[in-house]
Structure formats: C-alpha cells, structure tokens
Coordinates of C-alpha atoms and ligand atoms in Angstrom, one line a residue:
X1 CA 0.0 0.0 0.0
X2 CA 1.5 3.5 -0.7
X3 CA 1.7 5.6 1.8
X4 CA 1.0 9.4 1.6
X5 CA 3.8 11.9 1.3
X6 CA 3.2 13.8 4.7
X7 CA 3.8 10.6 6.5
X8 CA 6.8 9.5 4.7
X9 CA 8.2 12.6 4.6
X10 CA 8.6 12.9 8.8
X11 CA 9.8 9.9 8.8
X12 CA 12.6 10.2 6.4
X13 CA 13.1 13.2 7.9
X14 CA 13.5 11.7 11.7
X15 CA 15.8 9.3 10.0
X16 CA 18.2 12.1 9.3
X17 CA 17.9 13.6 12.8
X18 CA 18.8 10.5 14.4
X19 CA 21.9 10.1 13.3
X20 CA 22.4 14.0 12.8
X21 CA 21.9 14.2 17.3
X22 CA 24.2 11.3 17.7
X23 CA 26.6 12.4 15.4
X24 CA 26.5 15.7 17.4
X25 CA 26.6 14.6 20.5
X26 CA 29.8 12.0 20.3
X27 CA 31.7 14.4 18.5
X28 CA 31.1 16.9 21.4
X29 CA 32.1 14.7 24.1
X30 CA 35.3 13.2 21.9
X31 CA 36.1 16.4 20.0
X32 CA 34.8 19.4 22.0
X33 CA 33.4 20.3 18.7
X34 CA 30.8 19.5 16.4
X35 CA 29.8 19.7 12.9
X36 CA 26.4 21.2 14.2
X37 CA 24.3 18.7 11.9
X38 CA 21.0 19.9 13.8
X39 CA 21.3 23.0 13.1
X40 CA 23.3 23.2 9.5
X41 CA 22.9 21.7 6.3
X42 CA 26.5 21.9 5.4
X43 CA 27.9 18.8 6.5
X44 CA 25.1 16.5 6.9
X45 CA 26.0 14.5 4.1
X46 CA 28.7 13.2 7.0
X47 CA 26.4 10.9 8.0
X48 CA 26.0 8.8 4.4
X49 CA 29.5 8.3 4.3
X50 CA 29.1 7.2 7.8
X51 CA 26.5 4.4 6.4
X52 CA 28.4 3.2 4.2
X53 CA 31.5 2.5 6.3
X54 CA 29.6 0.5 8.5
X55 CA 27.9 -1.4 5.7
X56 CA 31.4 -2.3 4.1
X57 CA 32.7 -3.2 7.6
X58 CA 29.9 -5.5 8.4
X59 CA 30.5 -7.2 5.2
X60 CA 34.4 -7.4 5.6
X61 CA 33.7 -9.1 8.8
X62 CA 31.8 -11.9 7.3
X63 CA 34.5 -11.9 4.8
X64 CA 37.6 -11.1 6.1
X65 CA 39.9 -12.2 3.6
X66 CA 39.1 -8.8 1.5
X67 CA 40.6 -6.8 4.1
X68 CA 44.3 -8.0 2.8
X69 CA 43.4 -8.0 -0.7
X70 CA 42.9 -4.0 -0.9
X71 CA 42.3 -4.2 -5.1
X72 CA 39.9 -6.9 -4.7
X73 CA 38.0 -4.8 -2.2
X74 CA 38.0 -2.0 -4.0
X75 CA 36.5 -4.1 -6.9
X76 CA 33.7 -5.9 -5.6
X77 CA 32.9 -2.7 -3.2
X78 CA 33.5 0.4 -5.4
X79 CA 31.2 2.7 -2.4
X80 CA 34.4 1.8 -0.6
X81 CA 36.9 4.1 -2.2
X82 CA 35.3 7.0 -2.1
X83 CA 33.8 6.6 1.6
X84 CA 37.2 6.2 3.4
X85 CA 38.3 9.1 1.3
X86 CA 35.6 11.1 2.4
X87 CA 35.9 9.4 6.4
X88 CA 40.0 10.8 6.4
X89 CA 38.7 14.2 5.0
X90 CA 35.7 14.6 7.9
X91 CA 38.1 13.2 10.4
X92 CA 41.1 15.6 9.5
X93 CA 38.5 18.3 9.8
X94 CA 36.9 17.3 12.6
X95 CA 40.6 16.9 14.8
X96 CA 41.4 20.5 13.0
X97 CA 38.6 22.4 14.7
X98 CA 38.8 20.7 18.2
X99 CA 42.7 21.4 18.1
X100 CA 41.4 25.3 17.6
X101 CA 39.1 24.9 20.5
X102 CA 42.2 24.1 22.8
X103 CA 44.3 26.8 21.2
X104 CA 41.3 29.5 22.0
X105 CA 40.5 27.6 25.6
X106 CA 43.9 25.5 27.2
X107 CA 42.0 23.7 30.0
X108 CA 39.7 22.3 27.2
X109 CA 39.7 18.3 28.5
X110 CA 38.3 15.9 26.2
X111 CA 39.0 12.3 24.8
X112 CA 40.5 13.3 21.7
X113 CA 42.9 15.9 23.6
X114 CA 44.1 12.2 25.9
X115 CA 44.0 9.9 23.3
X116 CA 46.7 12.3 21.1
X117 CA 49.0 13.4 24.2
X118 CA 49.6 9.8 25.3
X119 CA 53.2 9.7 26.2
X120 CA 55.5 6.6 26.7
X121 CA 56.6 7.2 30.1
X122 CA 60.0 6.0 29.8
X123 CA 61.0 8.4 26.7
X124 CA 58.4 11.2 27.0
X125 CA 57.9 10.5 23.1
X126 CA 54.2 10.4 22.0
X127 CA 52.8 7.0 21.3
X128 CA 50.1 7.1 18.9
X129 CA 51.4 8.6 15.4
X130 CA 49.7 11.1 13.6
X131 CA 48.0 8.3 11.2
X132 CA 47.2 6.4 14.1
X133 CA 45.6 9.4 16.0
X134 CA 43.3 10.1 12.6
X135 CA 42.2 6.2 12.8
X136 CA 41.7 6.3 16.0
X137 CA 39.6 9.4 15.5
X138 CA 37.5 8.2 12.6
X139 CA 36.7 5.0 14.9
X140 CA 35.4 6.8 17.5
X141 CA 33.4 8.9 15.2
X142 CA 31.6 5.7 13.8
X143 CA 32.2 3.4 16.9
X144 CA 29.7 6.1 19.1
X145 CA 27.3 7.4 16.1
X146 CA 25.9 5.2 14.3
X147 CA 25.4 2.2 17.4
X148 CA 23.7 5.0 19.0
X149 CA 21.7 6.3 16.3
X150 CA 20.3 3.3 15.5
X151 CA 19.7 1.9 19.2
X152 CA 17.7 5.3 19.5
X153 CA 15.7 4.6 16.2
X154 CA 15.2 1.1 17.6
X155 CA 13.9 1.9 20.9
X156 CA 11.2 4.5 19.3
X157 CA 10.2 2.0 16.7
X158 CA 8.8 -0.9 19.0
X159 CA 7.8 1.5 21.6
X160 CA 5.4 3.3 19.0
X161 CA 4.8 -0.1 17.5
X162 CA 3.7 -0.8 21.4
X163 CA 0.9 1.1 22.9
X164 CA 0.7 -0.5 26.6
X165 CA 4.8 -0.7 26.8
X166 CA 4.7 2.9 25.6
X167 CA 2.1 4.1 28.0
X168 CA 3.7 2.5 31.1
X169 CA 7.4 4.3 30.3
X170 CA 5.6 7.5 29.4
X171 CA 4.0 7.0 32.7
X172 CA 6.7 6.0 34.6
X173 CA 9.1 8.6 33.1
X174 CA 6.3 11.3 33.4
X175 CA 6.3 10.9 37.3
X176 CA 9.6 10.3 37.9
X177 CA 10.1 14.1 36.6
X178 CA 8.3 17.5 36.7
X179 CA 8.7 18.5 33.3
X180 CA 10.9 17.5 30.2
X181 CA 14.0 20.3 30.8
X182 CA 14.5 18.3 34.6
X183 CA 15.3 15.0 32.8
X184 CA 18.9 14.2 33.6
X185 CA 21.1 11.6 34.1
X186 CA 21.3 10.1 38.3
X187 CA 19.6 8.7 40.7
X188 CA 15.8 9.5 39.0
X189 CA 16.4 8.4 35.7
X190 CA 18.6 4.6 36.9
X191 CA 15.4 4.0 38.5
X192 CA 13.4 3.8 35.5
X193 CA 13.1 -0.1 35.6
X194 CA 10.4 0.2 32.6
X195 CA 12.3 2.7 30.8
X196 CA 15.8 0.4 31.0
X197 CA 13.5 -2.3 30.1
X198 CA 12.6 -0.5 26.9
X199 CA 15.5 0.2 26.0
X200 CA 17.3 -3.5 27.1
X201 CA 14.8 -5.2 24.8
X202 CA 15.4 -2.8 21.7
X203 CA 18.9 -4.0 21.8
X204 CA 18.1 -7.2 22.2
X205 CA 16.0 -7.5 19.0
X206 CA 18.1 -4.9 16.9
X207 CA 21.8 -5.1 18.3
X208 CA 23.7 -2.3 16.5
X209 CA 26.6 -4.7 16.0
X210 CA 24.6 -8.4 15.0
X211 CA 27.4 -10.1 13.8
X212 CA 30.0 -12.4 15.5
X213 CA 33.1 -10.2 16.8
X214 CA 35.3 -13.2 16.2
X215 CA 38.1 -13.6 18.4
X216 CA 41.5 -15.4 17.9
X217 CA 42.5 -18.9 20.2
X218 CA 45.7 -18.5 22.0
X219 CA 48.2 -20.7 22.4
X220 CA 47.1 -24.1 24.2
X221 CA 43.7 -23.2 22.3
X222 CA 40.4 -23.4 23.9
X223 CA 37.7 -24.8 25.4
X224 CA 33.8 -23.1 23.9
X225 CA 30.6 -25.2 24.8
X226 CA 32.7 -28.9 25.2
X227 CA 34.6 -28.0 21.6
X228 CA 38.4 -27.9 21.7
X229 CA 39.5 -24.8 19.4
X230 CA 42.5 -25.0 18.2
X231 CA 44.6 -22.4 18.3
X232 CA 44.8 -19.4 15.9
X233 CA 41.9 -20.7 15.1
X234 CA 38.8 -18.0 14.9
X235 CA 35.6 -18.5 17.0
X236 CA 32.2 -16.6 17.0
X237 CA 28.9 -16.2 17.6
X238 CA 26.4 -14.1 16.0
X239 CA 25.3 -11.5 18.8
X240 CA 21.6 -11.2 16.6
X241 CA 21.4 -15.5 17.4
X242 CA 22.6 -15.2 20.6
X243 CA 19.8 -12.7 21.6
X244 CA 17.0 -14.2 19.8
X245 CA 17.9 -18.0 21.0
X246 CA 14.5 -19.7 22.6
X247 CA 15.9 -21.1 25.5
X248 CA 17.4 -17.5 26.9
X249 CA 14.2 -15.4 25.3
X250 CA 11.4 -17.1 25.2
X251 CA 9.0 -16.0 21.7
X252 CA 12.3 -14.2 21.0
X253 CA 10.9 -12.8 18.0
X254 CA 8.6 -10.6 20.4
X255 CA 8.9 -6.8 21.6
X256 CA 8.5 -7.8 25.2
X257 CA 9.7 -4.9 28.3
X258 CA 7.7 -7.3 30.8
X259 CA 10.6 -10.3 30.7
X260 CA 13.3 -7.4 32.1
X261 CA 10.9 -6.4 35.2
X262 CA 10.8 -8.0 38.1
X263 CA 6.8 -9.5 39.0
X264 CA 6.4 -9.1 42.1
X265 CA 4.1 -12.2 42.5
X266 CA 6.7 -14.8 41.2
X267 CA 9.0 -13.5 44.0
X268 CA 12.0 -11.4 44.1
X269 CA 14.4 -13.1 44.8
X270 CA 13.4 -16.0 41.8
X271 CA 13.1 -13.3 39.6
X272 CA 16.6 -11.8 39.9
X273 CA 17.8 -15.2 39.6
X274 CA 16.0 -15.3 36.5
X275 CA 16.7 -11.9 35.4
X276 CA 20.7 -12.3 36.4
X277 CA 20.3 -15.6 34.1
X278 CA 18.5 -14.0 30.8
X279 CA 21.5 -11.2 30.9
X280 CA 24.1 -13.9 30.3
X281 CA 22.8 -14.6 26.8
X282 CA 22.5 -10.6 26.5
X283 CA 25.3 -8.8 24.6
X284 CA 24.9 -5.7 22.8
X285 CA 28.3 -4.1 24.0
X286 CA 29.5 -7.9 23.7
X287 CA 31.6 -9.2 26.6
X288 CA 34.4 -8.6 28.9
X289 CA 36.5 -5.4 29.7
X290 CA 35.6 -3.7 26.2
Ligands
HEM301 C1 24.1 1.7 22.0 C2 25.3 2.2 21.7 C3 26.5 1.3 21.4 C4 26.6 0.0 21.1 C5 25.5 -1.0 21.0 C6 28.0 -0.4 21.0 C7 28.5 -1.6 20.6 C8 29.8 -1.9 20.5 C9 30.4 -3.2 20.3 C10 29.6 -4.5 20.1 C11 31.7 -3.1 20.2 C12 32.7 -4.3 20.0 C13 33.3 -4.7 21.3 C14 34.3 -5.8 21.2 O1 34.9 -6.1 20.2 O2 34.5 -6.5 22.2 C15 32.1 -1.7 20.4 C16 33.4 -1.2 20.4 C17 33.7 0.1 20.6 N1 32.8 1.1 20.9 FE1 30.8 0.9 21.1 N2 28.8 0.8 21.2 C18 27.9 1.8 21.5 C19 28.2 3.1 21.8 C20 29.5 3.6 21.8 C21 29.9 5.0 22.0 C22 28.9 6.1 22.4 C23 31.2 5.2 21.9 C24 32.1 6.3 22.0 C25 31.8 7.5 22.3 C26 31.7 3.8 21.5 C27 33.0 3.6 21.2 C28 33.5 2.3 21.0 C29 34.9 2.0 20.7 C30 36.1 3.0 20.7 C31 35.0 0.6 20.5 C32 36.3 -0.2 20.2 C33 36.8 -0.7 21.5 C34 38.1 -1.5 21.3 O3 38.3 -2.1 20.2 O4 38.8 -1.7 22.2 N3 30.6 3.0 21.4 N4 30.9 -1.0 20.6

C-alpha cells in the first residue's frame, strides 16, 4: 500500500535527525566540537558516508579475507573508495577544529585531547602517530554514532509499534520528573526499571553490532561449549542468534519490556535469579572489559 507523502516525509526526515543528534553529540564529548548537523545543512552528508563504512565493515567481517586483498576490495565494493576518502577528510576536519578549540580555551579536556597526548613514560615521546591518531579518530566517530543512532531509532520504533509498553514508560518517566527540561542523568532516571527495560529489549532484538566479533584462540587453544578450538583458530557467535535464541528469550521474535521487570508475585528473589540468568545470553556491547 502507498503511503501518503506527509507521512513519509517525517519519517525520512527523523531518520536524518537521528543520526544528525548522535553524530552531534559524540563528536562533542570526543572532540569538544561539532559539525552542528542539527542545526546546518552543510555537513550532513557526514552521516551517508558514515552508512556506508559501517555497511562495508559489516560485510568485511563476514568476509575477512578482502581486508588483505585492498584491489579486490576495491572491486567488488566500489562505495568503498570514495567513503574512506571522504571518512580521512571529515576526520582531519573534525581533529582540526577541536585542536582550535584548545588553542582559544587550554584547559579544554576531552578524549581526543588524551588519546593524542599519550606519552611513553620512559621516553616522553608520544605514542600514537599522527596516522594512528586520525584512525583512532574516525573509529570513535563511527564506533559512538551510528550504534547510538540506530539503538535510538530502535527503541522509538517498538515503543510506537507498542501502545501499553509505551504508556507505562511515558508514565513512569512522566512521574519520575516534573517537566521535560529536569530530565537528567542520576539517581531519578537509573530507577526507571520500565524505561531500562525499553531500552534493554530494543537492543536485544536490533543489536547495533549483530554479527559475531570473532576472536583469535591463543596458544594451548580453547575450550567453547565442550569443543576444543584449536589455536589461531577463529571463534564466533552471532550477537543477533545469541539474543534471539528460545531457550534465553522465550518468543524471542517478540517486543517484550515485561521479561526485564521483576513480577512481584513470582517473587524477588526467583526473579533476579532469572533476570541475572537471561542477561548472560544478552550482549549488545558484547563481553568482557571492552
Ligand atoms: C548503544 C550504543 C553502542 C553499542 C550497541 C556499541 C557496541 C559496541 C560493540 C559490540 C563493540 C565491539 C566490542 C568488542 O569487540 O568486544 C564496540 C566497540 C567500541 N565502541 Fe561501542 N557501542 C555503542 C556506543 C559507543 C559510544 C557512544 C562510543 C564512544 C563515544 C563507542 C566507542 C567504541 C569504541 C572506541 C570501540 C572499540 C573498542 C576496542 O576495540 O577496544 N561505542 N561497541
């Protein structure tokens, strides 16, 4: 069925603010600066070149052996070339403007200003060099944009898609706080179970990062579900299977906020247990100290 213009339109257009907040935001916290996407039209074409990247790097995951064979990648990817053209440009521009920001203001602290001023502490010479700072930069760019971006888009679309999950976080959120302009991060805002609910579930059915983040067996391999892996061998697993397996989430394929509170009639203490249990098989960030 076509749908009319005015309603296409928004949403296309929400699309587009998604990413052009994120995009905003992380840059602010990382570079002190911004590209001001909100607000201008002249960079928001940032955000497409941003797509692409991730595209291409979900698709040299899967297929890892184009990442050595840089003609071959450029052949059966052509969007490749100009996209990581275009990433170096933003991110040289974007590293350009938040140096300015610490010439006009010294005590300007951000992550961008400790990632580039790490010094080896036995010959006071900086670590990263200048190509690895840009990397570096463009990674963060993408790593905290576009995972956002999308978890945000996520978390709207089942919530509208979900009247009485939506009413009780509107609710809960509602009376947690007088008005929108108190909302802030603390205290109020960790206690919105249904809320955190919400947003757990979204990234459990649309995981910004769905595919397996393999890792490498060391030497003496290892042991995964009973398997010896040998080792350099690779192992993985799919975060999108691991979060929609049957035995973790039951109806997995279902937009449920209720299987992340506790119910209060089952008992507490069961229903951390079961709670504590569920999060195992839960693993948006994936695992372990990154
Ligand atoms: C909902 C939001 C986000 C999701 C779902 C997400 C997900 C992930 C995942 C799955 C990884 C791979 C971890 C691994 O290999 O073990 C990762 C890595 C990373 N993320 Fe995020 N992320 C999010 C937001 C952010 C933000 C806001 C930033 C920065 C401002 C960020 C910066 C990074 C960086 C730098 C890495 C690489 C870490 C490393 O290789 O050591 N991410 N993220």
């Amino acid at each position: 069925m076509r749908q009319p213009m005015d309603e296409v339109v928004p949403r296309i257009w929400l699309c587009g603010v998604r990413n052009w907040l994120t995009t905003d935001a992380v840059t602010k916290v990382i570079f002190t600066t911004s590209w001001d996407l909100l607000t201008s039209t002249a960079n928001r074409c940032v955000t497409e070149t941003f797509k692409t990247v991730v595209r291409q790097t979900g698709v040299v995951h899967n297929w890892p052996h184009l990442a050595y064979h840089e003609v071959t990648a450029l052949l059966c990817l052509p969007h490749l070339a100009w996209s990581l053209v275009a990433l170096e440009n933003y991110s040289v521009a974007v590293m350009s403007s938040s140096k300015a920001e610490r010439v006009k203001k010294y005590s300007t602290k951000d992550v961008f200003g400790y990632f580039s001023n790490v010094k080896d502490p036995d010959t006071g010479e900086l670590i990263l060099r200048p190509q690895d700072v840009r990397r570096n930069a463009a990674n963060f760019i993408i790593a905290g944009s576009d995972t956002t971006a999308s978890s945000v888009a996520a978390t709207f679309f089942y919530l509208s898609h979900d009247p009485t999950a939506y009413a009780k976080v509107a609710q809960e959120v509602r009376s947690a706080f007088e008005s929108a302009s108190t909302i802030k991060a603390g205290p109020i805002l960790n206690n919105c179970v249904c809320l955190r609910a919400a947003i757990n579930e979204a990234l459990r059915m649309a995981p910004a990062a769905p595919q397996p983040l393999w890792r490498e067996a060391e030497a003496g391999g290892c042991v995964v579900d009973g398997d010896l892996i040998q080792a350099s061998l690779n192992v993985g697993a799919g975060i999108f299977s691991l979060q929609h397996n049957v035995d973790a989430f039951p109806d997995p394929y279902k937009y449920d906020i209720e299987r992340w509170i506790i119910d209060p009639r089952k008992g507490e203490v069961k229903e951390k247990e079961r709670i504590k249990e569920m999060s195992r098989s839960w693993a948006p960030f994936f695992v372990g100290s990154r």
